[in-house]
C-alpha positions as a LaTeX table, in Angstrom:
\begin{tabular}{lrrr}
\hline
Residue & $x$ (\AA) & $y$ (\AA) & $z$ (\AA) \\
\hline
Met1 & 15.30 & 11.57 & $-6.70$ \\
Thr2 & 13.71 & 8.17 & $-7.22$ \\
Ala3 & 10.41 & 7.09 & $-5.69$ \\
His4 & 9.63 & 3.42 & $-5.08$ \\
Tyr5 & 6.16 & 2.19 & $-4.13$ \\
Phe6 & 6.31 & $-0.83$ & $-1.83$ \\
Ile7 & 3.78 & $-3.16$ & $-0.28$ \\
Ala8 & 4.24 & $-5.79$ & 2.40 \\
Thr9 & 1.91 & $-8.75$ & 2.78 \\
Cys10 & 1.34 & $-11.45$ & 5.38 \\
Arg11 & 1.41 & $-14.14$ & 2.68 \\
Pro12 & 3.14 & $-14.37$ & $-0.71$ \\
Ile13 & 1.43 & $-13.01$ & $-3.80$ \\
Pro14 & 0.93 & $-16.04$ & $-6.07$ \\
Glu15 & 0.52 & $-13.88$ & $-9.20$ \\
Tyr16 & 4.02 & $-12.49$ & $-8.68$ \\
His17 & 5.53 & $-15.96$ & $-9.08$ \\
Lys18 & 3.76 & $-16.84$ & $-12.36$ \\
Ser19 & 5.05 & $-16.06$ & $-15.84$ \\
Glu20 & 1.71 & $-14.50$ & $-16.86$ \\
Asn21 & 1.91 & $-11.96$ & $-14.02$ \\
Lys22 & $-0.59$ & $-9.25$ & $-14.96$ \\
Tyr23 & 0.35 & $-7.00$ & $-12.02$ \\
Pro24 & 3.57 & $-5.00$ & $-12.12$ \\
Phe25 & 5.32 & $-6.44$ & $-9.03$ \\
Leu26 & 9.04 & $-6.67$ & $-8.39$ \\
Ser27 & 10.86 & $-8.10$ & $-5.41$ \\
Gly28 & 11.41 & $-5.56$ & $-2.65$ \\
Glu29 & 13.89 & $-7.67$ & $-0.70$ \\
Ala30 & 16.81 & $-5.32$ & $-1.47$ \\
Tyr31 & 15.02 & $-2.48$ & 0.37 \\
Lys32 & 13.49 & $-4.56$ & 3.17 \\
Glu33 & 15.83 & $-3.27$ & 5.90 \\
Leu34 & 15.09 & 0.37 & 4.98 \\
Leu35 & 11.30 & 0.07 & 5.10 \\
Pro36 & 9.07 & 0.46 & 8.19 \\
Phe37 & 7.03 & $-2.69$ & 7.48 \\
Ser38 & 5.94 & $-5.27$ & 10.01 \\
Leu39 & 4.93 & $-7.93$ & 7.44 \\
Pro40 & 7.36 & $-10.47$ & 5.89 \\
Tyr41 & 6.75 & $-10.41$ & 2.10 \\
Val42 & 7.87 & $-7.18$ & 0.42 \\
Tyr43 & 7.15 & $-6.20$ & $-3.18$ \\
Glu44 & 7.77 & $-3.10$ & $-5.25$ \\
Leu45 & 4.85 & $-2.17$ & $-7.44$ \\
Gly46 & 3.95 & 0.05 & $-10.33$ \\
Gly47 & 0.70 & 0.98 & $-11.95$ \\
Glu48 & $-2.19$ & 3.23 & $-11.07$ \\
Asp49 & $-4.04$ & 3.40 & $-7.77$ \\
Ile50 & $-7.23$ & 2.02 & $-9.27$ \\
Glu51 & $-5.35$ & $-1.05$ & $-10.60$ \\
Phe52 & $-3.74$ & $-1.55$ & $-7.20$ \\
Leu53 & $-7.09$ & $-1.29$ & $-5.43$ \\
Ser54 & $-8.60$ & $-3.84$ & $-7.83$ \\
Phe55 & $-5.69$ & $-6.18$ & $-7.08$ \\
Leu56 & $-6.19$ & $-5.76$ & $-3.31$ \\
Asp57 & $-9.90$ & $-6.42$ & $-3.66$ \\
Ser58 & $-9.20$ & $-9.73$ & $-5.42$ \\
Phe59 & $-6.12$ & $-10.75$ & $-3.38$ \\
Met60 & $-7.14$ & $-10.02$ & 0.18 \\
Gly61 & $-9.16$ & $-12.56$ & 2.11 \\
Val62 & $-10.94$ & $-12.00$ & 5.40 \\
Gly63 & $-8.40$ & $-11.07$ & 8.05 \\
Asp64 & $-5.59$ & $-10.21$ & 5.59 \\
Ile65 & $-3.36$ & $-7.17$ & 6.03 \\
Val66 & $-1.32$ & $-5.31$ & 3.41 \\
Glu67 & 0.95 & $-2.35$ & 4.17 \\
Gln68 & 1.98 & 0.30 & 1.62 \\
Tyr69 & 4.76 & 2.89 & 1.76 \\
Ile70 & 6.58 & 5.22 & $-0.64$ \\
Tyr71 & 10.36 & 5.15 & $-0.30$ \\
Glu72 & 12.15 & 8.10 & $-1.89$ \\
Glu73 & 15.88 & 8.04 & $-2.50$ \\
Gly74 & 17.74 & 11.30 & $-2.74$ \\
Arg75 & 21.26 & 11.93 & $-3.90$ \\
His76 & 23.89 & 9.35 & $-3.01$ \\
Gly77 & 21.18 & 6.93 & $-1.85$ \\
Tyr78 & 20.17 & 8.91 & 1.25 \\
Pro79 & 16.49 & 8.37 & 2.08 \\
Leu80 & 14.10 & 11.30 & 1.83 \\
Ser81 & 11.24 & 9.31 & 3.35 \\
His82 & 10.42 & 9.29 & 7.04 \\
Asn83 & 7.96 & 7.27 & 9.08 \\
Tyr84 & 5.61 & 9.35 & 11.23 \\
Pro85 & 3.16 & 6.81 & 12.71 \\
Glu86 & 0.77 & 9.57 & 13.80 \\
Glu87 & 0.10 & 10.29 & 10.10 \\
Ser88 & $-0.64$ & 6.69 & 9.15 \\
Arg89 & $-3.78$ & 5.70 & 7.30 \\
Thr90 & $-5.92$ & 2.61 & 7.73 \\
Ile91 & $-8.23$ & 1.48 & 4.96 \\
Asn92 & $-10.75$ & $-1.25$ & 5.72 \\
Leu93 & $-11.83$ & $-2.90$ & 2.47 \\
Tyr94 & $-14.60$ & $-4.93$ & 4.09 \\
Arg95 & $-16.24$ & $-2.01$ & 5.90 \\
Lys96 & $-15.28$ & 0.49 & 3.17 \\
Thr97 & $-13.71$ & 3.02 & 5.55 \\
Tyr98 & $-10.72$ & 5.36 & 5.30 \\
Lys99 & $-9.08$ & 6.53 & 8.52 \\
Asp100 & $-6.34$ & 9.14 & 8.88 \\
Gln101 & $-5.14$ & 11.44 & 11.67 \\
Tyr102 & $-8.20$ & 13.66 & 11.19 \\
Gly103 & $-10.90$ & 11.01 & 11.49 \\
Glu104 & $-12.62$ & 8.04 & 9.90 \\
Tyr105 & $-14.65$ & 8.34 & 6.71 \\
Lys106 & $-17.18$ & 5.97 & 5.17 \\
Leu107 & $-16.67$ & 5.23 & 1.47 \\
Asp108 & $-19.51$ & 4.65 & $-0.97$ \\
Asn109 & $-20.24$ & 0.91 & $-1.23$ \\
Lys110 & $-20.61$ & 0.97 & $-5.02$ \\
Asn111 & $-17.92$ & 3.47 & $-6.06$ \\
Trp112 & $-15.41$ & 2.96 & $-3.25$ \\
Lys113 & $-12.43$ & 2.24 & $-5.57$ \\
Glu114 & $-12.89$ & 5.46 & $-7.51$ \\
Glu115 & $-13.51$ & 7.44 & $-4.31$ \\
Leu116 & $-10.46$ & 5.96 & $-2.63$ \\
Ala117 & $-8.27$ & 6.53 & $-5.70$ \\
Arg118 & $-8.99$ & 10.27 & $-5.37$ \\
Arg119 & $-7.68$ & 10.30 & $-1.78$ \\
Thr120 & $-4.08$ & 10.13 & $-0.61$ \\
Ile121 & $-3.39$ & 6.45 & $-0.23$ \\
Ala122 & 0.39 & 6.01 & $-0.15$ \\
Ser123 & 2.77 & 8.41 & 1.54 \\
Lys124 & 6.50 & 8.88 & 2.07 \\
Arg125 & 5.68 & 10.02 & 5.61 \\
Ser126 & 3.77 & 7.03 & 6.94 \\
Val127 & 2.64 & 3.47 & 6.30 \\
Thr128 & $-0.85$ & 2.89 & 4.92 \\
Thr129 & $-2.44$ & $-0.30$ & 6.25 \\
Phe130 & $-5.15$ & $-2.11$ & 4.32 \\
Ile131 & $-7.23$ & $-4.54$ & 6.33 \\
Asn132 & $-10.12$ & $-6.77$ & 5.34 \\
Asp133 & $-12.28$ & $-7.48$ & 8.39 \\
\hline
\end{tabular}
């Protein structure tokens, strides 16, 4: 079983296209048809949640949207991931809120990255949407 962490963005990630890329991004175009994304630019990423959250904080402008999803491949390339929209999460970086199927939670304004990194962000069962508004 192989797990791939993907993000989709509404605009290209300029850091991905530079030789001094400090974020571990790869093109996700090969998997694009298999992923439940609604945004056009797809990247596979590595690294820790806290690094990813720091990247989002610096990359996202007002009104930007980024989607995240874990795609797991089983034997013979059959997907083990499913998309259950009712389990989706929405994280608002501007308002510092985390919303899942159980409710909406306010994150601490100073330690929100650490607090969010302790929660379930990505899932193989639903898309996590990051918004900045």
